[in-house]
């Protein structure tokens, strides 16, 4: 069992997302370590992209801030390497396919392995195109995380059968960002997945409150939160760490209370 | 060639939320493209609403003045709404209607695609929203007003470079929010499969007509076809019927803006690298880390950092040539065609005219050249005046 699957073993996972380099790589490094201490089971690190078509305004703005600060893929690998020497939390890179392709796909995954990255999420690489990266993922032992959406319908079974690590279940239509209401579509998606495989299902997009997290964790295996955390980082800038830590602890508790359900 | 691929280019690099929508679109297109009722309705609209076939005009004065190849202009500027965009839009909006969609959304740069989409939506009684970069709404204010007159909602895009690239991003995002009743009328031969194929099929009427018209006029095929290339829909429309005619040179003109030696241009095939963006593998202007570059052209319609995947393939195989034309050259050609033939071209099309002005004198008088005049220049008159430092009261 790899580290990603292990993060779901006998527990409901809380998975925070932050954008690397927002507000700076030094703060990102500290945030990862402190979020892991506060209970984060897996951490998603965004590699900023100029044109993130799956992101709402909050994460898009974080990408712009990070890029303006001079973040590059090389600097992110260096940071992951430093984190790895201090903290064992599984790390997943979240980015778009072009930054990987432009960097050189083989070099990218070789560096992932050397730095200690565990998995990758690429929202603009659907099932039909995943062959662009998966041979390299296999070669270097990096888990390719697949996504399913409320519109996936009959595709869910096809995607779930080949999925590794966990399935990223997009809670609702549209882009990332806080939602007041998350519908019941996601329950049905998870049910379909359960009928074909026992891969863990983590729900993301729109989750921000402990109540939402608890409700989702009651039937899913994990909850992913991005925009709500990035908003805290946006608000407090370099002083964000204690506020993010407090939020992660609160959300982890909400998710944890569902364990054994 | 793999489905949806032109060599290695094309594909479907989009979020999972949109995958079923493009699959549904492909199925609907395959079902209706040869459906007699669909063809009958579309043909009627093309002839009686859009004004097809567009004329192939022999530019006698230009030919005499340049002293080389015989020059013909394919007059897409005479179509309803003033550009080639209407060909694709009538096809796609009718298809959307057949699919049971009630709402269309579209991106626009210069506004021509937005105006065409708003027009077709009004005609077919569909709700319409257009996404346009803030910078483009300022330089094409008249087209913004036209879209509103036609009943469309215009969303001003303030993210990123506030131009066409960002308008595409926002339209894709909006599509992922509301995909059940909405069709995205993509405006060029770009984006995820099946869009590059669908748009090319609706635009290939340009070249099919040229073949027939030039055979009538000259009794033979042309030697050279020239068209401007942003995403590349009018160029592929002109070229497509001639790809298997090796004696016909195909030349696409990209925007060199203030020069290829500067960063102020949008010459993707001349300066870009292979990448994956906006749903397709193609060439893009980008930095070493794959961040999409801000691009520039005097022409809002060519101000795009990528190019359709079929052009990428034609470029790699050497079947088509892609040259770069500067703002200065395009403005001079804009004025030249206006004075010489009494035709004010779109600044996009003026890029093709500019290259024809360079090339025609080098060719013999026995050669025939067809320039794709993709649109009319009404929308650009104020911008040209500004460029020349002339104050006009609109």
PDB file of C-alpha atoms in Angstrom, chain A residues 48-55 60 67 72-74 97-99 101-103 123-126 128-129 132 147-149 151-153 155 159 170 173-175, chain B residues 5 11-20 23 159-160 165-166 169-170 172-173 175-177 179 274-278 281 284 286-292:
ATOM      1  CA  UNK A  48       0.392  27.855 -10.098  1.00  0.00           C
ATOM      2  CA  UNK A  49      -0.665  28.155 -13.741  1.00  0.00           C
ATOM      3  CA  UNK A  50      -1.390  31.328 -15.670  1.00  0.00           C
ATOM      4  CA  UNK A  51      -4.793  30.128 -16.935  1.00  0.00           C
ATOM      5  CA  UNK A  52      -6.411  27.730 -14.467  1.00  0.00           C
ATOM      6  CA  UNK A  53      -9.729  26.925 -16.169  1.00  0.00           C
ATOM      7  CA  UNK A  54     -11.004  24.683 -13.372  1.00  0.00           C
ATOM      8  CA  UNK A  55     -10.464  27.276 -10.655  1.00  0.00           C
ATOM      9  CA  UNK A  60      -6.909  31.839  -9.617  1.00  0.00           C
ATOM     10  CA  UNK A  67       3.540  33.676 -10.188  1.00  0.00           C
ATOM     11  CA  UNK A  72       8.669  28.086 -10.625  1.00  0.00           C
ATOM     12  CA  UNK A  73       8.350  24.313 -10.779  1.00  0.00           C
ATOM     13  CA  UNK A  74      12.043  23.961  -9.876  1.00  0.00           C
ATOM     14  CA  UNK A  97      -1.002  19.646 -17.968  1.00  0.00           C
ATOM     15  CA  UNK A  98       0.925  22.404 -19.755  1.00  0.00           C
ATOM     16  CA  UNK A  99       3.352  23.201 -16.919  1.00  0.00           C
ATOM     17  CA  UNK A 101       4.504  19.124 -20.536  1.00  0.00           C
ATOM     18  CA  UNK A 102       6.603  22.288 -20.904  1.00  0.00           C
ATOM     19  CA  UNK A 103       8.941  21.238 -18.095  1.00  0.00           C
ATOM     20  CA  UNK A 123      -7.839  18.759 -13.757  1.00  0.00           C
ATOM     21  CA  UNK A 124      -7.486  19.288 -17.500  1.00  0.00           C
ATOM     22  CA  UNK A 125      -6.411  15.700 -18.144  1.00  0.00           C
ATOM     23  CA  UNK A 126      -9.540  13.529 -18.346  1.00  0.00           C
ATOM     24  CA  UNK A 128      -9.228   9.837 -22.439  1.00  0.00           C
ATOM     25  CA  UNK A 129      -5.983  11.794 -22.254  1.00  0.00           C
ATOM     26  CA  UNK A 132      -0.132  11.686 -21.607  1.00  0.00           C
ATOM     27  CA  UNK A 147     -11.561  12.991 -10.952  1.00  0.00           C
ATOM     28  CA  UNK A 148     -15.271  12.332 -11.367  1.00  0.00           C
ATOM     29  CA  UNK A 149     -18.023  14.961 -11.639  1.00  0.00           C
ATOM     30  CA  UNK A 151     -22.017  15.002 -15.107  1.00  0.00           C
ATOM     31  CA  UNK A 152     -19.809  11.921 -15.414  1.00  0.00           C
ATOM     32  CA  UNK A 153     -22.745   9.507 -15.463  1.00  0.00           C
ATOM     33  CA  UNK A 155     -18.130   7.383 -17.125  1.00  0.00           C
ATOM     34  CA  UNK A 159     -12.876   5.957 -14.453  1.00  0.00           C
ATOM     35  CA  UNK A 170     -16.185  16.971  -7.673  1.00  0.00           C
ATOM     36  CA  UNK A 173     -20.765  21.774 -11.282  1.00  0.00           C
ATOM     37  CA  UNK A 174     -18.591  24.766 -12.056  1.00  0.00           C
ATOM     38  CA  UNK A 175     -15.167  25.712 -10.794  1.00  0.00           C
TER      39      UNK A 175
ATOM     40  CA  UNK B   5      -6.270  14.324 -33.771  1.00  0.00           C
ATOM     41  CA  UNK B  11      -7.326  15.954 -28.281  1.00  0.00           C
ATOM     42  CA  UNK B  12      -9.674  16.659 -25.391  1.00  0.00           C
ATOM     43  CA  UNK B  13      -7.717  18.226 -22.538  1.00  0.00           C
ATOM     44  CA  UNK B  14     -10.603  19.539 -20.446  1.00  0.00           C
ATOM     45  CA  UNK B  15     -12.009  19.052 -16.952  1.00  0.00           C
ATOM     46  CA  UNK B  16     -14.101  15.946 -16.360  1.00  0.00           C
ATOM     47  CA  UNK B  17     -17.139  18.195 -15.755  1.00  0.00           C
ATOM     48  CA  UNK B  18     -17.174  18.965 -19.502  1.00  0.00           C
ATOM     49  CA  UNK B  19     -16.348  15.556 -20.934  1.00  0.00           C
ATOM     50  CA  UNK B  20     -19.894  14.336 -21.339  1.00  0.00           C
ATOM     51  CA  UNK B  23     -19.131  13.574 -26.177  1.00  0.00           C
ATOM     52  CA  UNK B 159      -9.040  38.302 -15.298  1.00  0.00           C
ATOM     53  CA  UNK B 160      -5.563  37.777 -16.754  1.00  0.00           C
ATOM     54  CA  UNK B 165      -7.493  34.041 -24.124  1.00  0.00           C
ATOM     55  CA  UNK B 166      -9.174  35.059 -20.877  1.00  0.00           C
ATOM     56  CA  UNK B 169     -11.166  30.675 -20.034  1.00  0.00           C
ATOM     57  CA  UNK B 170     -14.262  32.336 -18.622  1.00  0.00           C
ATOM     58  CA  UNK B 172     -15.212  27.338 -20.469  1.00  0.00           C
ATOM     59  CA  UNK B 173     -15.794  27.985 -16.758  1.00  0.00           C
ATOM     60  CA  UNK B 175     -20.006  26.102 -19.533  1.00  0.00           C
ATOM     61  CA  UNK B 176     -18.885  23.877 -16.644  1.00  0.00           C
ATOM     62  CA  UNK B 177     -21.329  25.702 -14.351  1.00  0.00           C
ATOM     63  CA  UNK B 179     -23.792  22.532 -19.122  1.00  0.00           C
ATOM     64  CA  UNK B 274       4.097  22.775 -28.629  1.00  0.00           C
ATOM     65  CA  UNK B 275       1.913  22.730 -25.530  1.00  0.00           C
ATOM     66  CA  UNK B 276      -1.491  21.745 -24.170  1.00  0.00           C
ATOM     67  CA  UNK B 277      -4.052  24.419 -23.399  1.00  0.00           C
ATOM     68  CA  UNK B 278      -7.688  25.290 -24.013  1.00  0.00           C
ATOM     69  CA  UNK B 281      -2.392  20.048 -28.028  1.00  0.00           C
ATOM     70  CA  UNK B 284       1.288  28.205 -27.928  1.00  0.00           C
ATOM     71  CA  UNK B 286       4.452  30.410 -23.545  1.00  0.00           C
ATOM     72  CA  UNK B 287       7.428  30.706 -21.237  1.00  0.00           C
ATOM     73  CA  UNK B 288       9.877  27.942 -20.343  1.00  0.00           C
ATOM     74  CA  UNK B 289       7.611  26.798 -17.493  1.00  0.00           C
ATOM     75  CA  UNK B 290       4.523  26.508 -19.668  1.00  0.00           C
ATOM     76  CA  UNK B 291       2.861  29.676 -18.424  1.00  0.00           C
ATOM     77  CA  UNK B 292       0.811  31.071 -21.311  1.00  0.00           C
TER      78      UNK B 292
END
